[in-house]
Short mmCIF file of N, CA, C and O in Angstrom, two decimals:
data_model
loop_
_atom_site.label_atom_id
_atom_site.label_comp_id
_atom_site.label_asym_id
_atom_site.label_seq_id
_atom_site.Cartn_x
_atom_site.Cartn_y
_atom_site.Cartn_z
N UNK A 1 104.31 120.10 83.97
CA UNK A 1 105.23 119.44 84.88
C UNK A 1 104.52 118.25 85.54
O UNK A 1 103.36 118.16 85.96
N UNK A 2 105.41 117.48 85.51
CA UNK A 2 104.42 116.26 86.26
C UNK A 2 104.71 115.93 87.75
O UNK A 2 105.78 116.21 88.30
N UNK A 3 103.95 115.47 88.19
CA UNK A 3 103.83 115.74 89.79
C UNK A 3 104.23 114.40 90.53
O UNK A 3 105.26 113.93 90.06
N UNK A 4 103.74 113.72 91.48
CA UNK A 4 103.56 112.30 92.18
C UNK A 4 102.44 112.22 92.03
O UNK A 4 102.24 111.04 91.73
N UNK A 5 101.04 113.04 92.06
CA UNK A 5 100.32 112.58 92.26
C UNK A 5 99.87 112.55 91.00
O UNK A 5 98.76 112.04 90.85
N UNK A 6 100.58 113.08 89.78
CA UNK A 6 100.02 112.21 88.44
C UNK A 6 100.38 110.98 88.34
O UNK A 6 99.71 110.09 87.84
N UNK A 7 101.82 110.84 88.97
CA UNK A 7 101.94 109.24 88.68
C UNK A 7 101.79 108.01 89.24
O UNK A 7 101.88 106.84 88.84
N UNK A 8 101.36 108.91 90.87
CA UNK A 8 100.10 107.61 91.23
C UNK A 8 98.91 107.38 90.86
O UNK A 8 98.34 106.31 91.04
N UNK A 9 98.30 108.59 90.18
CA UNK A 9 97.19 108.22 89.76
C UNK A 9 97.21 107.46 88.32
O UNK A 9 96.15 107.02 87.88
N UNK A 10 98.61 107.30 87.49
CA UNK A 10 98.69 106.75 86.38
C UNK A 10 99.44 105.36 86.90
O UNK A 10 98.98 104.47 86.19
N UNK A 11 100.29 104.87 87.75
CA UNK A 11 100.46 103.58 88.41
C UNK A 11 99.27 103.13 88.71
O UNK A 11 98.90 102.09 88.17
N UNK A 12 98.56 103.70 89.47
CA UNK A 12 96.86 102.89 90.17
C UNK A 12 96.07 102.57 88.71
O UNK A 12 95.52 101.48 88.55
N UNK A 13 96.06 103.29 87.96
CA UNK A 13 95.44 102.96 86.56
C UNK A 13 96.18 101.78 85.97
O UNK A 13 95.32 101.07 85.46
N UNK A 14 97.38 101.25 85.80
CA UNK A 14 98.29 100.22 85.43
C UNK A 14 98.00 99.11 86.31
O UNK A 14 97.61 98.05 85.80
N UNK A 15 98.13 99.20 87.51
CA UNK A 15 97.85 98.31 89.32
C UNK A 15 96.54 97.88 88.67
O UNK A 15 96.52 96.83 88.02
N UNK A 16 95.27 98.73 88.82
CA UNK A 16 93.67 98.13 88.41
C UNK A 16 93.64 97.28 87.40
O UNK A 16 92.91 96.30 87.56
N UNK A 17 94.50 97.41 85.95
CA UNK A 17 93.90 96.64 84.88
C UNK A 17 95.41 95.43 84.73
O UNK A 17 95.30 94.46 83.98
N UNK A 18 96.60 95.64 85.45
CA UNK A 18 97.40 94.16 84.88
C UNK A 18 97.95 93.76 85.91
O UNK A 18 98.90 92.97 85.89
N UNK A 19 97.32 94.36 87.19
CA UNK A 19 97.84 94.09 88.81
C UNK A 19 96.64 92.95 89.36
O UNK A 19 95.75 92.56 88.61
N UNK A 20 96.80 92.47 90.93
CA UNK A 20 95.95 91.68 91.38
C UNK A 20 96.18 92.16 92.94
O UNK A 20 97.09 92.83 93.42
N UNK A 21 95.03 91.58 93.54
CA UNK A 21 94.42 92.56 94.88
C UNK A 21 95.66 92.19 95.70
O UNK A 21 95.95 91.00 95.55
N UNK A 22 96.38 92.78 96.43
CA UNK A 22 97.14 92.70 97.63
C UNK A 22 96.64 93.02 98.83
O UNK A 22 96.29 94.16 99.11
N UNK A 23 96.59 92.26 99.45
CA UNK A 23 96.37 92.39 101.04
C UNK A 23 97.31 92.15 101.95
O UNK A 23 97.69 91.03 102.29
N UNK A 24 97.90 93.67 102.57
CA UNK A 24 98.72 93.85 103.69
C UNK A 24 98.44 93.96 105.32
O UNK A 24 97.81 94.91 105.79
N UNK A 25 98.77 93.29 105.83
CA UNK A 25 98.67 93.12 107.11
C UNK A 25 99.70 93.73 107.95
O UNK A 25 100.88 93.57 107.65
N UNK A 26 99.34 94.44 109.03
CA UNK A 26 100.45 94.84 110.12
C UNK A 26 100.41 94.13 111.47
O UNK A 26 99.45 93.61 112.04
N UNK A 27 101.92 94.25 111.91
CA UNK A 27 102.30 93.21 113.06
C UNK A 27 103.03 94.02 113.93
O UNK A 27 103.86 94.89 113.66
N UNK A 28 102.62 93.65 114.94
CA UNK A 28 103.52 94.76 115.97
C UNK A 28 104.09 93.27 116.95
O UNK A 28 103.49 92.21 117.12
N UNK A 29 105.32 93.68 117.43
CA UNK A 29 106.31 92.49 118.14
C UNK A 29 106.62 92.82 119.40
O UNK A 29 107.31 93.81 119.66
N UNK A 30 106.03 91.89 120.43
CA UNK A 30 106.21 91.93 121.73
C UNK A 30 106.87 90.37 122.73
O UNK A 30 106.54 89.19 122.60
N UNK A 31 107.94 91.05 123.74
CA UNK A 31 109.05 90.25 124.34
C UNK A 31 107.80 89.44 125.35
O UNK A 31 106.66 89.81 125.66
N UNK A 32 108.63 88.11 125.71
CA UNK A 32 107.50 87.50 127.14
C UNK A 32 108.41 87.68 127.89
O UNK A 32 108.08 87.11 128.94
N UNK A 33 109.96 88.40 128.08
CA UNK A 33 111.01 88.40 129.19
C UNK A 33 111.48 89.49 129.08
O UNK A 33 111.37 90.30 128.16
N UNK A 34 112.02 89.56 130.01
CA UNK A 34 112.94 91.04 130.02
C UNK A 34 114.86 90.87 129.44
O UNK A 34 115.67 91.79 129.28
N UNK A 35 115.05 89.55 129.27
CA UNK A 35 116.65 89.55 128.90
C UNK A 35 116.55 89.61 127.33
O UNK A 35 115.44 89.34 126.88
N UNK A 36 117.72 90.00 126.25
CA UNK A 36 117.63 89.74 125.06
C UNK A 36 117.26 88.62 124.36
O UNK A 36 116.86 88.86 123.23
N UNK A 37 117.27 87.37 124.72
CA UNK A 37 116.77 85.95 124.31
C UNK A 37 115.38 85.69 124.28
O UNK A 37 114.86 84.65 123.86
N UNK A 38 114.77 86.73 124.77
CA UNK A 38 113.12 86.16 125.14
C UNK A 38 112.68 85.93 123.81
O UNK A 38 113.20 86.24 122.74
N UNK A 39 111.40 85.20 124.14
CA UNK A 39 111.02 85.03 122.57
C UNK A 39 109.87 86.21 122.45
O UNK A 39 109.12 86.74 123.27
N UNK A 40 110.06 86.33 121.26
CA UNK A 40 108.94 87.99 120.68
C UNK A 40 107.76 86.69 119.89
O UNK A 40 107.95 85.54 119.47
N UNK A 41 106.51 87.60 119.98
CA UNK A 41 105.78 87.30 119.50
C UNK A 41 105.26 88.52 118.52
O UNK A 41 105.45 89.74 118.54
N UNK A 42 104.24 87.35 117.33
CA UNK A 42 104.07 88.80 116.80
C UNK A 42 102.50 88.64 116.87
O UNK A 42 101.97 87.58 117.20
N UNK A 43 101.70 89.93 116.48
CA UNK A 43 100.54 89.84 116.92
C UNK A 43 99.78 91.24 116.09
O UNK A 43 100.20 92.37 116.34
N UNK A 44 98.67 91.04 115.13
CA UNK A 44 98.19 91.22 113.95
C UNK A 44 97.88 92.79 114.71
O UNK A 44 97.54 92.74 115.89
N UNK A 45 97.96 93.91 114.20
CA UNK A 45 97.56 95.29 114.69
C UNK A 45 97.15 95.83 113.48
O UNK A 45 97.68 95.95 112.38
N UNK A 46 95.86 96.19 114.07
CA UNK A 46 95.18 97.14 112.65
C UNK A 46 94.44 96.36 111.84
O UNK A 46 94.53 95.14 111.79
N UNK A 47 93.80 96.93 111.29
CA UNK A 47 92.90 96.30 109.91
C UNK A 47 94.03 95.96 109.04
O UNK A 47 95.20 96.34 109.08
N UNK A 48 93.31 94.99 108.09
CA UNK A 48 94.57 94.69 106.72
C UNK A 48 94.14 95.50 105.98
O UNK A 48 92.91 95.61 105.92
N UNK A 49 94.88 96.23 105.28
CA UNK A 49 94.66 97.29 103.95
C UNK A 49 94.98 96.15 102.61
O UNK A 49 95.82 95.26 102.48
N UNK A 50 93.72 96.72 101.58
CA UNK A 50 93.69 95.80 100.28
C UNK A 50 93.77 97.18 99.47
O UNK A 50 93.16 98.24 99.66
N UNK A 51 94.78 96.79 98.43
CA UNK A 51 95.73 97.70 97.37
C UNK A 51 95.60 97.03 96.14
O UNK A 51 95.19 95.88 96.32
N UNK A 52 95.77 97.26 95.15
CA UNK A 52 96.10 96.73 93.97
C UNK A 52 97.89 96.69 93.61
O UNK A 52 98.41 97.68 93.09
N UNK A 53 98.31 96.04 93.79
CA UNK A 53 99.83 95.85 93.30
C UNK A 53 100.15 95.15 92.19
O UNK A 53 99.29 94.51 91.57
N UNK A 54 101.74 95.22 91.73
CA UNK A 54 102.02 93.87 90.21
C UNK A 54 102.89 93.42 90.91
O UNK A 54 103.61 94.25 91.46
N UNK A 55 103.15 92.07 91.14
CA UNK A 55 104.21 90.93 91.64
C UNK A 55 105.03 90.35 90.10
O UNK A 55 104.39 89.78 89.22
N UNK A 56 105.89 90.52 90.06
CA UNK A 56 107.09 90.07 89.21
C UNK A 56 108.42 89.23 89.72
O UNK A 56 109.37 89.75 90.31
N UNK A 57 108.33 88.13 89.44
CA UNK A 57 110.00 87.69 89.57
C UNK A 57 111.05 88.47 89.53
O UNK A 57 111.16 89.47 88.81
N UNK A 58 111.87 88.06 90.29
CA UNK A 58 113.42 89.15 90.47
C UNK A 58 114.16 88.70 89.09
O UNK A 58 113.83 87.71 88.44
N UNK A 59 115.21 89.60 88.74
CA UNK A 59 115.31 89.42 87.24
C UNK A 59 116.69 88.55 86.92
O UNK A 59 116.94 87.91 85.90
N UNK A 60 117.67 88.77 88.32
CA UNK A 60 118.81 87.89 88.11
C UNK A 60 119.77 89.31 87.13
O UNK A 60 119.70 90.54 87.24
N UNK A 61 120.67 88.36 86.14
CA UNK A 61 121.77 88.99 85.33
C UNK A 61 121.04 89.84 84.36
O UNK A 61 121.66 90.22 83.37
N UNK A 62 119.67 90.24 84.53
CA UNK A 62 119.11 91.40 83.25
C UNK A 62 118.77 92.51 84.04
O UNK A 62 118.71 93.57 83.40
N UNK A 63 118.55 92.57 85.09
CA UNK A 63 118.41 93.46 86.07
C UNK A 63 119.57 93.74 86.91
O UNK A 63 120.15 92.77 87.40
N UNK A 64 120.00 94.92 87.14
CA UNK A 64 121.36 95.15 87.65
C UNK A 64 121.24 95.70 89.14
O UNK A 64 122.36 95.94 89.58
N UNK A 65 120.33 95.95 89.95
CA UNK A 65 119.87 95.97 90.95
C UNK A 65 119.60 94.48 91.45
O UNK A 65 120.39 94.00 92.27
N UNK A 66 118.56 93.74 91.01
CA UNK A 66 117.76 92.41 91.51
C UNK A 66 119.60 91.56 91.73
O UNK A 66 120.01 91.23 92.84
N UNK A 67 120.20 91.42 90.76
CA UNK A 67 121.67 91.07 90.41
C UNK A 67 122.63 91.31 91.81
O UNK A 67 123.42 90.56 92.37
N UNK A 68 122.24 92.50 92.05
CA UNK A 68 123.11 93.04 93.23
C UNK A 68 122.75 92.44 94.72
O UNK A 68 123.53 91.80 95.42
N UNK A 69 121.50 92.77 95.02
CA UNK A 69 121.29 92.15 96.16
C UNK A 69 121.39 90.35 95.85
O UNK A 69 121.50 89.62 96.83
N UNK A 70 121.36 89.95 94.92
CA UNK A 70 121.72 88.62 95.28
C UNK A 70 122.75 88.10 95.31
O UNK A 70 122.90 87.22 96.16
N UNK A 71 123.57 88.34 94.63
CA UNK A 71 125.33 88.47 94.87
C UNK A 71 125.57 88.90 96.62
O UNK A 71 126.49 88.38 97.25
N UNK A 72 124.40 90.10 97.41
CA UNK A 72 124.70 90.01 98.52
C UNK A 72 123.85 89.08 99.12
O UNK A 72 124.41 88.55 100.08
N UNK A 73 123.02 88.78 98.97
CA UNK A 73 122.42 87.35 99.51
C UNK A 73 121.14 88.21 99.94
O UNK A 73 120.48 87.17 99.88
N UNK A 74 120.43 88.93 100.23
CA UNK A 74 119.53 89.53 100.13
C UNK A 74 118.39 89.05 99.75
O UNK A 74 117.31 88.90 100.31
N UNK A 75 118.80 88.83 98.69
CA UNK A 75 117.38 87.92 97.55
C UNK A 75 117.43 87.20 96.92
O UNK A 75 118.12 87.47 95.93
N UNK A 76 116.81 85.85 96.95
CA UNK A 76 117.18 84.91 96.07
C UNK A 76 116.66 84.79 95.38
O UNK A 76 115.95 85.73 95.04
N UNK A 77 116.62 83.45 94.60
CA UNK A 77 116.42 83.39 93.21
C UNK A 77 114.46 83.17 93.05
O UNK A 77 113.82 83.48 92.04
N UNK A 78 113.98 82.67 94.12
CA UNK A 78 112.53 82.32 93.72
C UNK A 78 111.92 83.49 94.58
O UNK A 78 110.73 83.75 94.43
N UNK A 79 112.68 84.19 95.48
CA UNK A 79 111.63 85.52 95.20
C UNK A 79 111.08 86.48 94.38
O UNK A 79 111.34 86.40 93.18
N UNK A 80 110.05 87.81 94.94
CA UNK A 80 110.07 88.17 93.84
C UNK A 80 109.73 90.09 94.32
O UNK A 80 109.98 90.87 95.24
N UNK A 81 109.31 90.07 93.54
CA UNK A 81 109.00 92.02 93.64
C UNK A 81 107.82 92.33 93.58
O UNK A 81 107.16 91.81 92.68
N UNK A 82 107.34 93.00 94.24
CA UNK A 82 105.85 93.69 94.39
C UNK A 82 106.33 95.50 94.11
O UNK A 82 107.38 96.04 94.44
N UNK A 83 105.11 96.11 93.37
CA UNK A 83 105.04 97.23 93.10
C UNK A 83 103.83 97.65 93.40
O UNK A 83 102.76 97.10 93.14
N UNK A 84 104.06 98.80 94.04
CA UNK A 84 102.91 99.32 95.05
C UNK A 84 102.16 100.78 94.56
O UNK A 84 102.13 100.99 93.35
N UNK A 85 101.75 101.49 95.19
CA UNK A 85 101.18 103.10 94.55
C UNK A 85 102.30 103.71 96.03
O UNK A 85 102.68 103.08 97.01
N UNK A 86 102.54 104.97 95.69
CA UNK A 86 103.34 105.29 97.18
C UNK A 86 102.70 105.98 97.85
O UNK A 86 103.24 106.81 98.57
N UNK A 87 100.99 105.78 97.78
CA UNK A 87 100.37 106.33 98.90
C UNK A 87 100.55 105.18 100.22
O UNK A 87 100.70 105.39 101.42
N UNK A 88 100.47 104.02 99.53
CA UNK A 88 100.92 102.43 100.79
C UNK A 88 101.69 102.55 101.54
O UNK A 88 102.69 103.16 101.16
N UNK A 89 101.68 102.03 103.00
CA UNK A 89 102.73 101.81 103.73
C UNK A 89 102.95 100.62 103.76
O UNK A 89 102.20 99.75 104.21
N UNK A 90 104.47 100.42 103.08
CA UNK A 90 104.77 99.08 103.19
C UNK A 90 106.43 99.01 103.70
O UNK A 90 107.24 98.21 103.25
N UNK A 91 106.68 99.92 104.63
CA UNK A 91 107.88 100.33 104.97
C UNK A 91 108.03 99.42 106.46
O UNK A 91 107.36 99.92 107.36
N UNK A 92 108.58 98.51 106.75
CA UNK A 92 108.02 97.75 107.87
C UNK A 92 108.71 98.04 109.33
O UNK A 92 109.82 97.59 109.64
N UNK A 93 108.00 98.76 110.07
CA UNK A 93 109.01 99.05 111.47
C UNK A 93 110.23 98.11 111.46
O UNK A 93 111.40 98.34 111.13
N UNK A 94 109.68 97.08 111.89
CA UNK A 94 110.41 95.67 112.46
C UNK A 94 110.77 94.25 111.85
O UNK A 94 111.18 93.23 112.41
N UNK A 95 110.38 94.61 110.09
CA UNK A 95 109.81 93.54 109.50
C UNK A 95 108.58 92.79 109.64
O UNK A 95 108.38 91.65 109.20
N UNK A 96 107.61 93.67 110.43
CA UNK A 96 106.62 92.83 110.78
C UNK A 96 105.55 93.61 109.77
O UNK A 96 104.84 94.52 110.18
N UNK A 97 105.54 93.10 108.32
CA UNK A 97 104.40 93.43 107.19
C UNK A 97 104.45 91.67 106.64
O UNK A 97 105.46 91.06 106.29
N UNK A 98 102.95 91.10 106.71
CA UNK A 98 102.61 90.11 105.37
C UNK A 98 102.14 90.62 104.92
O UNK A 98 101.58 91.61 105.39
N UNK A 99 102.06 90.07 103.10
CA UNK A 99 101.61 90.28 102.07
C UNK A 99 100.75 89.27 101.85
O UNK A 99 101.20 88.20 102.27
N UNK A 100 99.61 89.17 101.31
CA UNK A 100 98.74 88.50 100.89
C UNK A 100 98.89 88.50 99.61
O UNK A 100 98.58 89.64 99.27
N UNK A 101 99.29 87.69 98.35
CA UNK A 101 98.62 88.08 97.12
C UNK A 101 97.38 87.08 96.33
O UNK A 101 97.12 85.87 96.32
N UNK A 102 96.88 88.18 95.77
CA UNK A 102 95.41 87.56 95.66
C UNK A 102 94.20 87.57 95.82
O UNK A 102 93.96 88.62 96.42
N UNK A 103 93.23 86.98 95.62
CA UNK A 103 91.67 87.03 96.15
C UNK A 103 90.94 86.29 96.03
O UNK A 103 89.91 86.67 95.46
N UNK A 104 90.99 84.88 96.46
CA UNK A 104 91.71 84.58 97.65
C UNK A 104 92.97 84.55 97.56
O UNK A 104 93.61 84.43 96.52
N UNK A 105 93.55 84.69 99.08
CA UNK A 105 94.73 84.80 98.98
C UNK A 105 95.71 83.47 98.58
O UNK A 105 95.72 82.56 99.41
N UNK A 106 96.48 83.31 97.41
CA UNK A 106 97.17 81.89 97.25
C UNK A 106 98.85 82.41 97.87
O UNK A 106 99.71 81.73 97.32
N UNK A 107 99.16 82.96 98.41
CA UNK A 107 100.71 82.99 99.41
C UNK A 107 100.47 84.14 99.96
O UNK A 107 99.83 85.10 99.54
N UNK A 108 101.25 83.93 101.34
CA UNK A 108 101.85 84.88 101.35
C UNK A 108 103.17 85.05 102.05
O UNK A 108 103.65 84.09 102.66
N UNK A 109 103.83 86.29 102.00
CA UNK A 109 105.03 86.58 102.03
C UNK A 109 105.44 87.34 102.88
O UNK A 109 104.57 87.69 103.68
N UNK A 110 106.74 87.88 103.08
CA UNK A 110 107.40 89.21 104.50
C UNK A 110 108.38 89.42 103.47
O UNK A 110 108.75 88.57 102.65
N UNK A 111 108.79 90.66 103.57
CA UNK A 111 109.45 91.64 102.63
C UNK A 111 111.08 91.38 103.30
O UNK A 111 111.50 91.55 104.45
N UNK A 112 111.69 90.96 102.17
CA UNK A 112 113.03 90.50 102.82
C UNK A 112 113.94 91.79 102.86
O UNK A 112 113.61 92.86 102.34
N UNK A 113 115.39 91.54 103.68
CA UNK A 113 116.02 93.04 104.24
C UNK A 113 116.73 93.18 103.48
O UNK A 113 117.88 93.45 103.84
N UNK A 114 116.38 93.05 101.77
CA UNK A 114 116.08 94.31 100.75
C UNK A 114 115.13 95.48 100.78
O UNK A 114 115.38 96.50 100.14
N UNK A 115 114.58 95.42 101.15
CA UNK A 115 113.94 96.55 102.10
C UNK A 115 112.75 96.78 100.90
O UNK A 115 112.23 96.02 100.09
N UNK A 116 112.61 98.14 101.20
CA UNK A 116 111.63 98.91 100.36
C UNK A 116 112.27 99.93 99.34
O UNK A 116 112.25 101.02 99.90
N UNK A 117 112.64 100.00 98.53
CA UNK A 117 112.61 101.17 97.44
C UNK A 117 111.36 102.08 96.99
O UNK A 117 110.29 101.53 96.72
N UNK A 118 111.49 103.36 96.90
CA UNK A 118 110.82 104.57 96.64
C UNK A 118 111.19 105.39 95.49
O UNK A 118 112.32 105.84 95.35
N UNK A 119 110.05 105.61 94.53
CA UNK A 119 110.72 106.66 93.50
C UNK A 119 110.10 108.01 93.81
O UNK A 119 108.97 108.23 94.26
N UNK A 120 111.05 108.88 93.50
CA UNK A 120 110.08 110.21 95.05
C UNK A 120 110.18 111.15 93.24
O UNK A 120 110.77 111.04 92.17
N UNK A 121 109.18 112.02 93.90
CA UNK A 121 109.16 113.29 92.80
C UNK A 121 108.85 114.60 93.55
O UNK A 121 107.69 114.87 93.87
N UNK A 122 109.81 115.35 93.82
CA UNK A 122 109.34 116.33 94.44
C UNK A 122 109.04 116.03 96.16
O UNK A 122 108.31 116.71 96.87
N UNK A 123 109.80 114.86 96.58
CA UNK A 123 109.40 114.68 97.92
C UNK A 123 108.61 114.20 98.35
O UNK A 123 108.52 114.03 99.57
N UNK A 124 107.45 113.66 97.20
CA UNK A 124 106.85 112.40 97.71
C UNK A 124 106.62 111.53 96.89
O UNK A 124 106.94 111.62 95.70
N UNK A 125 106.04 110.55 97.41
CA UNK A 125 106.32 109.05 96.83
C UNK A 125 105.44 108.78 95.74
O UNK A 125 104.27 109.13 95.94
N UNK A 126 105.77 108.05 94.27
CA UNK A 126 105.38 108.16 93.25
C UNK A 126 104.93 106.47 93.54
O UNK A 126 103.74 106.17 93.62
N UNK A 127 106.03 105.44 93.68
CA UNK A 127 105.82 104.34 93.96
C UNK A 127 106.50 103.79 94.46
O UNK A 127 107.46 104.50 94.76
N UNK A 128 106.66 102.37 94.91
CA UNK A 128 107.65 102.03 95.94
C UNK A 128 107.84 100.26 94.98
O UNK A 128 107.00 99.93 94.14
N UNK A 129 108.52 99.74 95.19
CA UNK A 129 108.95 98.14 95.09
C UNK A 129 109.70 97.44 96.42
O UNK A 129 110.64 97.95 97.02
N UNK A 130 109.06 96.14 96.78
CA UNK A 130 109.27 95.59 97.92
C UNK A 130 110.04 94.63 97.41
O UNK A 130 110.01 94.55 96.18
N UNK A 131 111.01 93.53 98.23
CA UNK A 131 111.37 92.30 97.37
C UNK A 131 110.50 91.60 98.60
O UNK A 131 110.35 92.02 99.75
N UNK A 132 109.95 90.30 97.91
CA UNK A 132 109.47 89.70 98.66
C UNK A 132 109.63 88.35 98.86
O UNK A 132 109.83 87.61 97.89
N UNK A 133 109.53 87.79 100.35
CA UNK A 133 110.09 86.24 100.49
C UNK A 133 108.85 84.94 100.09
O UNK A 133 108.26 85.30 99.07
N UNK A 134 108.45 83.90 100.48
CA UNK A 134 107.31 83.36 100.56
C UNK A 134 107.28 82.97 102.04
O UNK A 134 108.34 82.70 102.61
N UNK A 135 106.04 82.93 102.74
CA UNK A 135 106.16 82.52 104.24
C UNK A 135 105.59 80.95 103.61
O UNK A 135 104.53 80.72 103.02
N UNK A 136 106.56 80.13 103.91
CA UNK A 136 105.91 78.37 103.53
C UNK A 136 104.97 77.98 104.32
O UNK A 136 104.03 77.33 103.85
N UNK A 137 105.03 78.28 105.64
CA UNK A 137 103.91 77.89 106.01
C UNK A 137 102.62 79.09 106.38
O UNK A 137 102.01 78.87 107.42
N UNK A 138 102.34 79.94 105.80
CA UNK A 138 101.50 81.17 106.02
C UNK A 138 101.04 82.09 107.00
O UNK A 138 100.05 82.80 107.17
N UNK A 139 102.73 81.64 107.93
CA UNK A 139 102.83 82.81 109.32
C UNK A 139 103.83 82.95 109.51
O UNK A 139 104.69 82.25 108.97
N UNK A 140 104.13 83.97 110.38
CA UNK A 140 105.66 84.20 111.04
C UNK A 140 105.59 83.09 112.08
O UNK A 140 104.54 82.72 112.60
N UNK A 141 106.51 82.72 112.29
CA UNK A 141 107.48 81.92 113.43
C UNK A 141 106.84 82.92 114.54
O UNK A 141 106.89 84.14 114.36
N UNK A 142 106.19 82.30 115.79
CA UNK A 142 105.45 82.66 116.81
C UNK A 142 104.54 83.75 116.67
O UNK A 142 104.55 84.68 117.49
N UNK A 143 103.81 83.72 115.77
CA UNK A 143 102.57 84.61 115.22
C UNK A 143 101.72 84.29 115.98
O UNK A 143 101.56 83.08 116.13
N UNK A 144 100.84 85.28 116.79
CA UNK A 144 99.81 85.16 117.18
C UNK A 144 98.11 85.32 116.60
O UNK A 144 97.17 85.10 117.36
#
């Protein structure tokens, strides 16, 4: 019977030899006011965790998922997909996860509200796929 943790340990074997280093960062978001308008800042919490992931273009009309969220506007056409091991947390409280991809890093990105997908086996996580945006200029809007 096969488990999750055979098939993270057979994803991480796939991730090591046709994947490239990912580096995730966490952000925790804090108000400067007390009314709903204030502006939030965000502000780097935690070490960055480095993973091995595969980044792929979204697939459009051959993929019937990637297809769907873009018909809902979700995801467009020059994003793309990251595939993770599902020991990662890349589930983002607040939206506040960058992605680094690379080594050095050449972009990075925030996981658009296509959210995170999980393939579970038995209740835990085998692997996960993110869709991901590009940040153009290589921060969030009031990043600290």
């Amino acid at each position: 019977m096969v488990t999750s943790n055979d098939l993270q340990f057979e994803f991480q074997n796939i991730a090591n030899s046709i994947g490239e280093p990912i580096r995730i960062k966490y952000y925790s978001l804090t108000f400067s006011g007390a009314d709903y308008d204030s502006l939030g800042y965000k502000t780097a919490s935690g070490n960055a965790v480095w993973v091995s992931g595969i980044q792929q273009p979204v697939g459009g009309k051959n993929s019937s998922e990637d297809f769907k969220f873009m018909e809902q506007g979700r995801v467009l056409v020059n994003d793309s997909k990251l595939y993770v091991n599902g020991s990662v947390n890349i589930t983002p409280v607040s939206g506040l996860i960058k992605v680094g991809i690379g080594s050095p890093i050449r972009n990075e990105y925030y996981i658009t509200d296509a959210g995170v997908q999980a393939w579970r086996i038995n209740g835990s996580i085998a692997y996960q796929r993110a869709y991901l945006r590009i940040l153009n200029n290589g921060s969030f809007v009031n990043e600290i």
